[in-house]
PDB file of C-alpha atoms in Angstrom:
ATOM      1  CA  UNK A   1      39.490  41.489 -37.939  1.00 54.00           C
ATOM      2  CA  UNK A   2      38.759  39.167 -34.995  1.00 53.00           C
ATOM      3  CA  UNK A   3      34.998  39.445 -35.504  1.00 58.00           C
ATOM      4  CA  UNK A   4      35.470  38.741 -39.220  1.00 53.00           C
ATOM      5  CA  UNK A   5      37.288  35.454 -38.517  1.00 50.00           C
ATOM      6  CA  UNK A   6      34.664  34.593 -35.882  1.00 57.00           C
ATOM      7  CA  UNK A   7      31.841  35.059 -38.381  1.00 60.00           C
ATOM      8  CA  UNK A   8      33.660  32.942 -40.951  1.00 54.00           C
ATOM      9  CA  UNK A   9      34.300  30.121 -38.465  1.00 51.00           C
ATOM     10  CA  UNK A  10      30.684  30.132 -37.262  1.00 56.00           C
ATOM     11  CA  UNK A  11      29.509  29.590 -40.843  1.00 61.00           C
ATOM     12  CA  UNK A  12      31.642  26.490 -41.387  1.00 65.00           C
ATOM     13  CA  UNK A  13      29.797  23.164 -40.845  1.00 64.00           C
ATOM     14  CA  UNK A  14      32.427  21.751 -38.483  1.00 68.00           C
ATOM     15  CA  UNK A  15      32.416  24.824 -36.262  1.00 64.00           C
ATOM     16  CA  UNK A  16      28.598  24.934 -36.193  1.00 63.00           C
ATOM     17  CA  UNK A  17      28.519  21.273 -35.181  1.00 68.00           C
ATOM     18  CA  UNK A  18      31.006  21.925 -32.366  1.00 71.00           C
ATOM     19  CA  UNK A  19      28.929  24.851 -31.112  1.00 68.00           C
ATOM     20  CA  UNK A  20      25.842  22.637 -31.067  1.00 71.00           C
ATOM     21  CA  UNK A  21      27.698  19.930 -29.140  1.00 76.00           C
ATOM     22  CA  UNK A  22      28.896  22.496 -26.598  1.00 79.00           C
ATOM     23  CA  UNK A  23      25.322  23.717 -26.060  1.00 74.00           C
ATOM     24  CA  UNK A  24      24.080  20.142 -25.652  1.00 74.00           C
ATOM     25  CA  UNK A  25      26.799  19.451 -23.077  1.00 76.00           C
ATOM     26  CA  UNK A  26      25.812  22.589 -21.161  1.00 74.00           C
ATOM     27  CA  UNK A  27      22.183  21.430 -21.059  1.00 74.00           C
ATOM     28  CA  UNK A  28      23.187  17.926 -19.942  1.00 76.00           C
ATOM     29  CA  UNK A  29      25.378  19.396 -17.197  1.00 71.00           C
ATOM     30  CA  UNK A  30      22.460  21.481 -15.921  1.00 73.00           C
ATOM     31  CA  UNK A  31      20.254  18.377 -15.847  1.00 71.00           C
ATOM     32  CA  UNK A  32      22.909  16.470 -13.892  1.00 67.00           C
ATOM     33  CA  UNK A  33      23.193  19.302 -11.377  1.00 67.00           C
ATOM     34  CA  UNK A  34      19.417  19.392 -10.985  1.00 68.00           C
ATOM     35  CA  UNK A  35      19.146  15.611 -10.521  1.00 65.00           C
ATOM     36  CA  UNK A  36      21.970  15.637  -7.997  1.00 64.00           C
ATOM     37  CA  UNK A  37      20.122  18.217  -5.920  1.00 65.00           C
ATOM     38  CA  UNK A  38      16.795  16.383  -6.322  1.00 73.00           C
ATOM     39  CA  UNK A  39      18.102  12.987  -5.189  1.00 77.00           C
ATOM     40  CA  UNK A  40      20.991  14.122  -3.024  1.00 80.00           C
ATOM     41  CA  UNK A  41      22.083  11.687  -0.330  1.00 84.00           C
ATOM     42  CA  UNK A  42      24.151  12.758   2.650  1.00 90.00           C
ATOM     43  CA  UNK A  43      25.700   9.304   2.976  1.00 92.00           C
ATOM     44  CA  UNK A  44      25.723   6.331   0.561  1.00 90.00           C
ATOM     45  CA  UNK A  45      23.109   3.529   0.815  1.00 91.00           C
ATOM     46  CA  UNK A  46      24.081   0.979   3.453  1.00 92.00           C
ATOM     47  CA  UNK A  47      25.865   3.561   5.604  1.00 93.00           C
ATOM     48  CA  UNK A  48      24.756   3.468   9.243  1.00 92.00           C
ATOM     49  CA  UNK A  49      23.174   6.919   8.792  1.00 94.00           C
ATOM     50  CA  UNK A  50      21.246   5.826   5.686  1.00 93.00           C
ATOM     51  CA  UNK A  51      17.654   4.484   5.834  1.00 92.00           C
ATOM     52  CA  UNK A  52      18.629   2.047   3.060  1.00 93.00           C
ATOM     53  CA  UNK A  53      20.098  -1.048   4.738  1.00 94.00           C
ATOM     54  CA  UNK A  54      23.368  -2.769   3.939  1.00 94.00           C
ATOM     55  CA  UNK A  55      22.676  -6.127   2.304  1.00 93.00           C
ATOM     56  CA  UNK A  56      25.989  -7.442   3.619  1.00 93.00           C
ATOM     57  CA  UNK A  57      24.895  -6.687   7.188  1.00 94.00           C
ATOM     58  CA  UNK A  58      21.540  -8.360   6.560  1.00 94.00           C
ATOM     59  CA  UNK A  59      23.298 -11.515   5.319  1.00 94.00           C
ATOM     60  CA  UNK A  60      25.165 -11.737   8.630  1.00 95.00           C
ATOM     61  CA  UNK A  61      21.841 -11.909  10.518  1.00 93.00           C
ATOM     62  CA  UNK A  62      19.781 -13.632   7.830  1.00 94.00           C
ATOM     63  CA  UNK A  63      18.630 -16.631   9.875  1.00 93.00           C
ATOM     64  CA  UNK A  64      18.012 -14.571  13.004  1.00 92.00           C
ATOM     65  CA  UNK A  65      15.803 -12.130  11.072  1.00 92.00           C
ATOM     66  CA  UNK A  66      13.893 -14.391   8.712  1.00 94.00           C
ATOM     67  CA  UNK A  67      13.813 -17.833  10.376  1.00 92.00           C
ATOM     68  CA  UNK A  68      12.727 -16.734  13.844  1.00 88.00           C
ATOM     69  CA  UNK A  69       8.967 -16.053  13.905  1.00 94.00           C
ATOM     70  CA  UNK A  70       7.955 -15.223  17.499  1.00 96.00           C
ATOM     71  CA  UNK A  71       4.445 -16.016  18.727  1.00 96.00           C
ATOM     72  CA  UNK A  72       4.383 -12.816  20.803  1.00 97.00           C
ATOM     73  CA  UNK A  73       5.749  -9.293  20.337  1.00 98.00           C
ATOM     74  CA  UNK A  74       6.682  -7.081  23.306  1.00 98.00           C
ATOM     75  CA  UNK A  75       4.181  -4.287  23.890  1.00 98.00           C
ATOM     76  CA  UNK A  76       1.723  -5.425  21.204  1.00 98.00           C
ATOM     77  CA  UNK A  77      -1.599  -7.101  21.943  1.00 98.00           C
ATOM     78  CA  UNK A  78      -2.140  -9.411  18.978  1.00 98.00           C
ATOM     79  CA  UNK A  79      -5.677 -10.113  20.178  1.00 98.00           C
ATOM     80  CA  UNK A  80      -5.147 -13.694  19.049  1.00 98.00           C
ATOM     81  CA  UNK A  81      -8.328 -15.350  20.317  1.00 98.00           C
ATOM     82  CA  UNK A  82     -10.512 -12.572  18.882  1.00 99.00           C
ATOM     83  CA  UNK A  83      -8.765 -12.951  15.519  1.00 99.00           C
ATOM     84  CA  UNK A  84      -9.529 -16.666  15.503  1.00 99.00           C
ATOM     85  CA  UNK A  85     -13.162 -16.019  16.464  1.00 99.00           C
ATOM     86  CA  UNK A  86     -13.491 -13.563  13.578  1.00 99.00           C
ATOM     87  CA  UNK A  87     -11.976 -16.120  11.212  1.00 99.00           C
ATOM     88  CA  UNK A  88     -14.761 -18.547  12.121  1.00 98.00           C
ATOM     89  CA  UNK A  89     -17.367 -15.854  11.486  1.00 98.00           C
ATOM     90  CA  UNK A  90     -15.814 -15.224   8.073  1.00 99.00           C
ATOM     91  CA  UNK A  91     -16.385 -18.839   7.006  1.00 98.00           C
ATOM     92  CA  UNK A  92     -20.044 -18.215   6.186  1.00 97.00           C
ATOM     93  CA  UNK A  93     -19.009 -15.518   3.708  1.00 98.00           C
ATOM     94  CA  UNK A  94     -16.179 -17.606   2.290  1.00 98.00           C
ATOM     95  CA  UNK A  95     -18.638 -20.248   1.109  1.00 96.00           C
ATOM     96  CA  UNK A  96     -20.466 -17.557  -0.887  1.00 98.00           C
ATOM     97  CA  UNK A  97     -17.395 -16.145  -2.649  1.00 98.00           C
ATOM     98  CA  UNK A  98     -18.437 -14.867  -6.083  1.00 98.00           C
ATOM     99  CA  UNK A  99     -14.921 -14.480  -7.497  1.00 98.00           C
ATOM    100  CA  UNK A 100     -12.861 -16.808  -9.669  1.00 97.00           C
ATOM    101  CA  UNK A 101      -9.232 -17.031 -10.741  1.00 97.00           C
ATOM    102  CA  UNK A 102      -9.865 -15.250 -14.022  1.00 97.00           C
ATOM    103  CA  UNK A 103     -12.100 -12.416 -15.145  1.00 95.00           C
ATOM    104  CA  UNK A 104     -15.834 -12.979 -15.323  1.00 94.00           C
ATOM    105  CA  UNK A 105     -17.747 -10.725 -17.662  1.00 91.00           C
ATOM    106  CA  UNK A 106     -20.182  -9.558 -14.981  1.00 94.00           C
ATOM    107  CA  UNK A 107     -17.523  -8.867 -12.315  1.00 98.00           C
ATOM    108  CA  UNK A 108     -14.712  -6.354 -12.085  1.00 98.00           C
ATOM    109  CA  UNK A 109     -12.460  -8.353  -9.741  1.00 98.00           C
ATOM    110  CA  UNK A 110     -10.586 -11.649 -10.259  1.00 98.00           C
ATOM    111  CA  UNK A 111      -7.958 -13.382  -8.117  1.00 98.00           C
ATOM    112  CA  UNK A 112      -5.145 -13.803 -10.663  1.00 97.00           C
ATOM    113  CA  UNK A 113      -4.159 -10.147 -10.762  1.00 97.00           C
ATOM    114  CA  UNK A 114      -0.688  -8.727 -10.027  1.00 95.00           C
ATOM    115  CA  UNK A 115      -1.535  -6.512  -7.052  1.00 96.00           C
ATOM    116  CA  UNK A 116      -4.259  -7.718  -4.668  1.00 97.00           C
ATOM    117  CA  UNK A 117      -4.760 -11.452  -4.740  1.00 97.00           C
ATOM    118  CA  UNK A 118      -6.305 -14.375  -2.872  1.00 98.00           C
ATOM    119  CA  UNK A 119      -5.862 -13.941   0.891  1.00 98.00           C
ATOM    120  CA  UNK A 120      -5.929 -10.140   0.913  1.00 98.00           C
ATOM    121  CA  UNK A 121      -8.984 -10.091  -1.330  1.00 99.00           C
ATOM    122  CA  UNK A 122     -10.899 -12.800   0.522  1.00 99.00           C
ATOM    123  CA  UNK A 123     -10.433 -11.083   3.876  1.00 99.00           C
ATOM    124  CA  UNK A 124     -11.439  -7.694   2.408  1.00 99.00           C
ATOM    125  CA  UNK A 125     -14.573  -9.317   0.974  1.00 99.00           C
ATOM    126  CA  UNK A 126     -15.356 -10.948   4.330  1.00 99.00           C
ATOM    127  CA  UNK A 127     -14.638  -7.779   6.282  1.00 99.00           C
ATOM    128  CA  UNK A 128     -16.988  -5.671   4.161  1.00 99.00           C
ATOM    129  CA  UNK A 129     -19.786  -8.206   4.567  1.00 99.00           C
ATOM    130  CA  UNK A 130     -19.097  -8.523   8.302  1.00 99.00           C
ATOM    131  CA  UNK A 131     -18.775  -4.806   9.112  1.00 99.00           C
ATOM    132  CA  UNK A 132     -21.563  -3.660   6.764  1.00 99.00           C
ATOM    133  CA  UNK A 133     -20.058  -0.174   6.372  1.00 99.00           C
ATOM    134  CA  UNK A 134     -21.992   2.793   5.091  1.00 99.00           C
ATOM    135  CA  UNK A 135     -18.804   4.493   3.859  1.00 99.00           C
ATOM    136  CA  UNK A 136     -15.458   3.245   2.523  1.00 99.00           C
ATOM    137  CA  UNK A 137     -12.523   5.558   1.807  1.00 99.00           C
ATOM    138  CA  UNK A 138      -9.751   3.839  -0.112  1.00 99.00           C
ATOM    139  CA  UNK A 139      -6.234   5.270  -0.283  1.00 99.00           C
ATOM    140  CA  UNK A 140      -4.376   3.678  -3.198  1.00 98.00           C
ATOM    141  CA  UNK A 141      -6.729   2.172  -5.737  1.00 98.00           C
ATOM    142  CA  UNK A 142      -6.870  -0.518  -8.401  1.00 97.00           C
ATOM    143  CA  UNK A 143      -7.842  -4.174  -8.131  1.00 98.00           C
ATOM    144  CA  UNK A 144      -8.941  -3.830  -4.502  1.00 98.00           C
ATOM    145  CA  UNK A 145     -11.343  -1.116  -5.663  1.00 98.00           C
ATOM    146  CA  UNK A 146     -12.843  -3.587  -8.128  1.00 98.00           C
ATOM    147  CA  UNK A 147     -13.532  -6.025  -5.302  1.00 99.00           C
ATOM    148  CA  UNK A 148     -15.104  -3.311  -3.158  1.00 99.00           C
ATOM    149  CA  UNK A 149     -17.389  -2.228  -5.991  1.00 99.00           C
ATOM    150  CA  UNK A 150     -18.392  -5.821  -6.748  1.00 99.00           C
ATOM    151  CA  UNK A 151     -19.253  -6.518  -3.100  1.00 99.00           C
ATOM    152  CA  UNK A 152     -21.172  -3.244  -2.902  1.00 99.00           C
ATOM    153  CA  UNK A 153     -23.173  -4.158  -5.986  1.00 98.00           C
ATOM    154  CA  UNK A 154     -23.801  -7.824  -5.148  1.00 98.00           C
ATOM    155  CA  UNK A 155     -24.632  -7.586  -1.445  1.00 98.00           C
ATOM    156  CA  UNK A 156     -25.437  -3.958  -0.583  1.00 98.00           C
ATOM    157  CA  UNK A 157     -27.434  -2.730  -3.596  1.00 97.00           C
ATOM    158  CA  UNK A 158     -24.696  -0.084  -4.095  1.00 98.00           C
ATOM    159  CA  UNK A 159     -25.700   1.617  -0.832  1.00 98.00           C
ATOM    160  CA  UNK A 160     -22.089   1.888   0.415  1.00 99.00           C
ATOM    161  CA  UNK A 161     -20.625   5.307  -0.389  1.00 99.00           C
ATOM    162  CA  UNK A 162     -17.184   4.777  -1.955  1.00 99.00           C
ATOM    163  CA  UNK A 163     -14.358   7.315  -2.227  1.00 99.00           C
ATOM    164  CA  UNK A 164     -11.065   6.472  -3.934  1.00 99.00           C
ATOM    165  CA  UNK A 165      -8.001   8.651  -3.309  1.00 99.00           C
ATOM    166  CA  UNK A 166      -5.473   7.852  -6.028  1.00 98.00           C
ATOM    167  CA  UNK A 167      -2.957  10.313  -7.530  1.00 97.00           C
ATOM    168  CA  UNK A 168      -2.478   8.059 -10.565  1.00 97.00           C
ATOM    169  CA  UNK A 169      -6.016   6.839 -11.357  1.00 97.00           C
ATOM    170  CA  UNK A 170      -5.346   5.431 -14.841  1.00 97.00           C
ATOM    171  CA  UNK A 171      -5.403   1.782 -13.695  1.00 97.00           C
ATOM    172  CA  UNK A 172      -8.543   2.296 -11.627  1.00 97.00           C
ATOM    173  CA  UNK A 173     -10.352   3.981 -14.510  1.00 97.00           C
ATOM    174  CA  UNK A 174      -9.361   1.165 -16.866  1.00 96.00           C
ATOM    175  CA  UNK A 175     -10.761  -1.529 -14.554  1.00 97.00           C
ATOM    176  CA  UNK A 176     -14.115  -0.164 -13.427  1.00 97.00           C
ATOM    177  CA  UNK A 177     -17.344   0.120 -15.378  1.00 95.00           C
ATOM    178  CA  UNK A 178     -18.253   3.368 -17.118  1.00 94.00           C
ATOM    179  CA  UNK A 179     -21.404   3.512 -15.002  1.00 95.00           C
ATOM    180  CA  UNK A 180     -19.275   3.411 -11.810  1.00 96.00           C
ATOM    181  CA  UNK A 181     -17.792   6.813 -12.552  1.00 94.00           C
ATOM    182  CA  UNK A 182     -21.118   8.514 -11.880  1.00 94.00           C
ATOM    183  CA  UNK A 183     -21.706   6.680  -8.592  1.00 96.00           C
ATOM    184  CA  UNK A 184     -18.340   6.892  -6.859  1.00 98.00           C
ATOM    185  CA  UNK A 185     -15.950   9.665  -5.868  1.00 98.00           C
ATOM    186  CA  UNK A 186     -12.439   9.578  -7.326  1.00 98.00           C
ATOM    187  CA  UNK A 187      -9.957  12.102  -5.930  1.00 98.00           C
ATOM    188  CA  UNK A 188      -6.824  12.186  -8.155  1.00 98.00           C
ATOM    189  CA  UNK A 189      -4.566  13.698  -5.480  1.00 98.00           C
ATOM    190  CA  UNK A 190      -1.810  12.719  -3.110  1.00 97.00           C
ATOM    191  CA  UNK A 191      -3.155  11.751   0.291  1.00 98.00           C
ATOM    192  CA  UNK A 192      -1.071  14.471   1.956  1.00 97.00           C
ATOM    193  CA  UNK A 193      -3.054  17.083   0.031  1.00 97.00           C
ATOM    194  CA  UNK A 194      -6.433  15.901   1.364  1.00 98.00           C
ATOM    195  CA  UNK A 195      -7.925  17.903   4.245  1.00 97.00           C
ATOM    196  CA  UNK A 196      -8.420  15.943   7.466  1.00 98.00           C
ATOM    197  CA  UNK A 197     -12.108  16.852   7.471  1.00 98.00           C
ATOM    198  CA  UNK A 198     -12.620  14.366   4.634  1.00 98.00           C
ATOM    199  CA  UNK A 199     -12.001  11.511   7.049  1.00 98.00           C
ATOM    200  CA  UNK A 200     -14.639  12.742   9.495  1.00 98.00           C
ATOM    201  CA  UNK A 201     -17.117  11.220   7.023  1.00 98.00           C
ATOM    202  CA  UNK A 202     -16.156   7.799   8.396  1.00 99.00           C
ATOM    203  CA  UNK A 203     -18.295   6.606  11.309  1.00 99.00           C
ATOM    204  CA  UNK A 204     -18.123   3.512  13.522  1.00 99.00           C
ATOM    205  CA  UNK A 205     -18.206   0.401  11.347  1.00 99.00           C
ATOM    206  CA  UNK A 206     -16.920   2.214   8.267  1.00 99.00           C
ATOM    207  CA  UNK A 207     -13.649   1.296   6.550  1.00 99.00           C
ATOM    208  CA  UNK A 208     -10.487   3.248   5.802  1.00 99.00           C
ATOM    209  CA  UNK A 209      -8.562   1.120   3.308  1.00 99.00           C
ATOM    210  CA  UNK A 210      -4.877   2.053   3.010  1.00 99.00           C
ATOM    211  CA  UNK A 211      -2.418   0.889   0.369  1.00 98.00           C
ATOM    212  CA  UNK A 212       0.241   3.553   0.706  1.00 98.00           C
ATOM    213  CA  UNK A 213       3.726   4.197  -0.668  1.00 98.00           C
ATOM    214  CA  UNK A 214       4.926   2.154   2.353  1.00 98.00           C
ATOM    215  CA  UNK A 215       7.672   4.659   3.149  1.00 98.00           C
ATOM    216  CA  UNK A 216       7.953   6.976   6.134  1.00 98.00           C
ATOM    217  CA  UNK A 217       9.944  10.058   5.158  1.00 96.00           C
ATOM    218  CA  UNK A 218       9.592  13.830   4.974  1.00 95.00           C
ATOM    219  CA  UNK A 219       6.051  14.741   3.848  1.00 96.00           C
ATOM    220  CA  UNK A 220       5.112  11.118   3.120  1.00 97.00           C
ATOM    221  CA  UNK A 221       1.619   9.662   3.072  1.00 98.00           C
ATOM    222  CA  UNK A 222       2.662   7.161   5.758  1.00 98.00           C
ATOM    223  CA  UNK A 223       3.533   9.984   8.150  1.00 98.00           C
ATOM    224  CA  UNK A 224       0.275  11.766   7.337  1.00 98.00           C
ATOM    225  CA  UNK A 225      -1.711   8.605   8.058  1.00 99.00           C
ATOM    226  CA  UNK A 226      -0.080   7.768  11.387  1.00 98.00           C
ATOM    227  CA  UNK A 227       0.467  11.269  12.731  1.00 98.00           C
ATOM    228  CA  UNK A 228      -2.654  13.054  11.481  1.00 98.00           C
ATOM    229  CA  UNK A 229      -5.413  10.817  10.097  1.00 99.00           C
ATOM    230  CA  UNK A 230      -5.517   7.980  12.635  1.00 98.00           C
ATOM    231  CA  UNK A 231      -5.596  10.279  15.689  1.00 98.00           C
ATOM    232  CA  UNK A 232      -8.362  12.275  13.964  1.00 98.00           C
ATOM    233  CA  UNK A 233     -10.819   9.630  12.739  1.00 98.00           C
ATOM    234  CA  UNK A 234     -13.828   8.506  14.747  1.00 99.00           C
ATOM    235  CA  UNK A 235     -13.871   5.564  17.116  1.00 99.00           C
ATOM    236  CA  UNK A 236     -15.096   2.300  15.658  1.00 99.00           C
ATOM    237  CA  UNK A 237     -13.588   2.823  12.200  1.00 99.00           C
ATOM    238  CA  UNK A 238     -11.818  -0.212  10.721  1.00 99.00           C
ATOM    239  CA  UNK A 239      -8.430   0.505   9.122  1.00 99.00           C
ATOM    240  CA  UNK A 240      -6.718  -1.755   6.593  1.00 99.00           C
ATOM    241  CA  UNK A 241      -2.988  -1.604   5.803  1.00 99.00           C
ATOM    242  CA  UNK A 242      -1.656  -3.496   2.795  1.00 98.00           C
ATOM    243  CA  UNK A 243       1.800  -5.101   2.517  1.00 98.00           C
ATOM    244  CA  UNK A 244       2.179  -5.499   6.270  1.00 98.00           C
ATOM    245  CA  UNK A 245       3.733  -8.810   7.286  1.00 98.00           C
ATOM    246  CA  UNK A 246       4.141 -10.564  10.606  1.00 98.00           C
ATOM    247  CA  UNK A 247       6.275 -10.090  12.670  1.00 98.00           C
ATOM    248  CA  UNK A 248       6.346  -6.586  11.167  1.00 98.00           C
ATOM    249  CA  UNK A 249       9.214  -7.556   8.872  1.00 97.00           C
ATOM    250  CA  UNK A 250       9.306  -7.631   5.076  1.00 97.00           C
ATOM    251  CA  UNK A 251       9.688 -10.845   3.068  1.00 96.00           C
ATOM    252  CA  UNK A 252      13.263 -11.981   2.574  1.00 95.00           C
ATOM    253  CA  UNK A 253      13.056 -11.722  -1.215  1.00 95.00           C
ATOM    254  CA  UNK A 254      11.859  -8.133  -1.027  1.00 96.00           C
ATOM    255  CA  UNK A 255      14.754  -7.110   1.203  1.00 95.00           C
ATOM    256  CA  UNK A 256      17.372  -8.697  -1.052  1.00 95.00           C
ATOM    257  CA  UNK A 257      15.912  -7.056  -4.150  1.00 95.00           C
ATOM    258  CA  UNK A 258      16.510  -3.681  -2.487  1.00 93.00           C
ATOM    259  CA  UNK A 259      12.952  -2.835  -1.484  1.00 94.00           C
ATOM    260  CA  UNK A 260      13.791  -0.622   1.494  1.00 94.00           C
ATOM    261  CA  UNK A 261      10.266   0.108   2.712  1.00 97.00           C
ATOM    262  CA  UNK A 262       9.789   0.939   6.379  1.00 98.00           C
ATOM    263  CA  UNK A 263       6.019   1.153   6.975  1.00 98.00           C
ATOM    264  CA  UNK A 264       6.112  -2.249   8.712  1.00 98.00           C
ATOM    265  CA  UNK A 265       8.480  -0.911  11.350  1.00 98.00           C
ATOM    266  CA  UNK A 266       6.847   2.424  12.051  1.00 98.00           C
ATOM    267  CA  UNK A 267       3.420   0.772  12.245  1.00 98.00           C
ATOM    268  CA  UNK A 268       4.775  -1.687  14.796  1.00 99.00           C
ATOM    269  CA  UNK A 269       6.058   1.251  16.843  1.00 98.00           C
ATOM    270  CA  UNK A 270       2.669   2.970  16.499  1.00 98.00           C
ATOM    271  CA  UNK A 271       0.814  -0.068  17.851  1.00 99.00           C
ATOM    272  CA  UNK A 272       3.192  -0.812  20.732  1.00 98.00           C
ATOM    273  CA  UNK A 273       1.633   0.081  24.117  1.00 98.00           C
ATOM    274  CA  UNK A 274      -1.237   1.720  22.193  1.00 98.00           C
ATOM    275  CA  UNK A 275      -4.620   1.304  23.889  1.00 97.00           C
ATOM    276  CA  UNK A 276      -6.460   3.447  21.326  1.00 98.00           C
ATOM    277  CA  UNK A 277      -6.349   0.831  18.556  1.00 99.00           C
ATOM    278  CA  UNK A 278      -6.758  -2.934  18.496  1.00 99.00           C
ATOM    279  CA  UNK A 279      -5.634  -5.563  16.011  1.00 99.00           C
ATOM    280  CA  UNK A 280      -8.667  -7.159  14.383  1.00 99.00           C
ATOM    281  CA  UNK A 281      -7.174  -9.470  11.746  1.00 99.00           C
ATOM    282  CA  UNK A 282      -3.560 -10.050  10.731  1.00 99.00           C
ATOM    283  CA  UNK A 283      -3.401 -12.322   7.677  1.00 98.00           C
ATOM    284  CA  UNK A 284       0.186 -13.496   7.894  1.00 98.00           C
ATOM    285  CA  UNK A 285       0.119 -13.994  11.677  1.00 98.00           C
ATOM    286  CA  UNK A 286      -2.883 -16.291  11.433  1.00 98.00           C
ATOM    287  CA  UNK A 287      -1.704 -18.047   8.290  1.00 97.00           C
ATOM    288  CA  UNK A 288       1.613 -18.841   9.962  1.00 97.00           C
ATOM    289  CA  UNK A 289       0.301 -20.110  13.311  1.00 98.00           C
ATOM    290  CA  UNK A 290      -3.050 -21.479  12.090  1.00 98.00           C
ATOM    291  CA  UNK A 291      -2.027 -22.838   8.713  1.00 98.00           C
ATOM    292  CA  UNK A 292      -4.022 -26.059   9.084  1.00 98.00           C
ATOM    293  CA  UNK A 293      -7.144 -24.070   9.928  1.00 98.00           C
ATOM    294  CA  UNK A 294      -6.803 -22.084   6.711  1.00 98.00           C
ATOM    295  CA  UNK A 295      -6.086 -25.184   4.621  1.00 98.00           C
ATOM    296  CA  UNK A 296      -9.189 -26.837   6.046  1.00 98.00           C
ATOM    297  CA  UNK A 297     -11.628 -23.903   6.128  1.00 98.00           C
ATOM    298  CA  UNK A 298     -10.372 -21.264   3.666  1.00 98.00           C
ATOM    299  CA  UNK A 299      -7.925 -23.058   1.353  1.00 98.00           C
ATOM    300  CA  UNK A 300      -7.946 -20.382  -1.353  1.00 98.00           C
ATOM    301  CA  UNK A 301      -6.190 -18.014   1.048  1.00 98.00           C
ATOM    302  CA  UNK A 302      -3.106 -20.220   0.933  1.00 97.00           C
ATOM    303  CA  UNK A 303      -2.673 -19.766  -2.827  1.00 97.00           C
ATOM    304  CA  UNK A 304      -1.260 -16.319  -2.037  1.00 97.00           C
ATOM    305  CA  UNK A 305      -1.076 -15.409   1.647  1.00 95.00           C
ATOM    306  CA  UNK A 306      -0.720 -11.707   0.888  1.00 94.00           C
ATOM    307  CA  UNK A 307      -0.023  -9.211   3.624  1.00 97.00           C
ATOM    308  CA  UNK A 308      -2.895  -7.298   5.203  1.00 98.00           C
ATOM    309  CA  UNK A 309      -3.357  -5.913   8.693  1.00 99.00           C
ATOM    310  CA  UNK A 310      -6.763  -4.819   9.962  1.00 99.00           C
ATOM    311  CA  UNK A 311      -7.037  -2.651  13.072  1.00 99.00           C
ATOM    312  CA  UNK A 312      -9.888  -0.704  14.665  1.00 99.00           C
ATOM    313  CA  UNK A 313      -9.905   2.575  16.536  1.00 99.00           C
ATOM    314  CA  UNK A 314     -11.361   2.242  20.029  1.00 98.00           C
TER     315      UNK A 314
END
């Protein structure tokens, strides 16, 4: 009798609808459980055990953090005079800049893009022409890749071997020429999945260009770079880090919008008392303390001062 009533109820529209809703709730509950385990936090953001800072605590030290720009940093050789000397060498290349604010038909790169603009781009252009690398490996690709390919084509007859490591290559593929795809190497993988031997291809004078996730955490690309790749690569290789700001602190607006990156800090720790690497060019350091020099000699850099750090392995 019980099974008879059950069969009758299951055939009624209202009961069938309720059964469907119950099943949907079960599925939603499973998804919530899965997401909770995926993004589980031991303590809430802002807690003193959390890597995500408390904005209220930052406000208490706002002026101390953001208004105090020291000329020197303990334990770090900023190599200031050598940076200035390199700036003066870059001037000859600056006067031959081929790029404009907006897209030219014959070029891939243009300054008014949302990711890699004036100062960063100009110094990358100058550095490639100065270093004359035979090989460039780029980690994190897009508009910077366009600049590299343009410089390679215009000044090096495409003799520089270019490798682009980018787990999400859709933007890169949309920006480059179809003919580029046969001449360059694109590796659509996370950096952490690339064997160290790949970086032995870089010799003195070559460039390792890094635009990472900017976060040091378990199994992150930042950890892989600092703990594995940089100790492994050959002496003389130039290394570029993007979104690094002097004095190894993020812009105020980024902090207050909740951008809790930490690459700036761990890179500062890496360079402190480190005689195996030297600072070659630090955009925001120079643009802060030598602003008039930039305005006079490389004024386009001041349209967007960017945030690039160039170092070299000794």
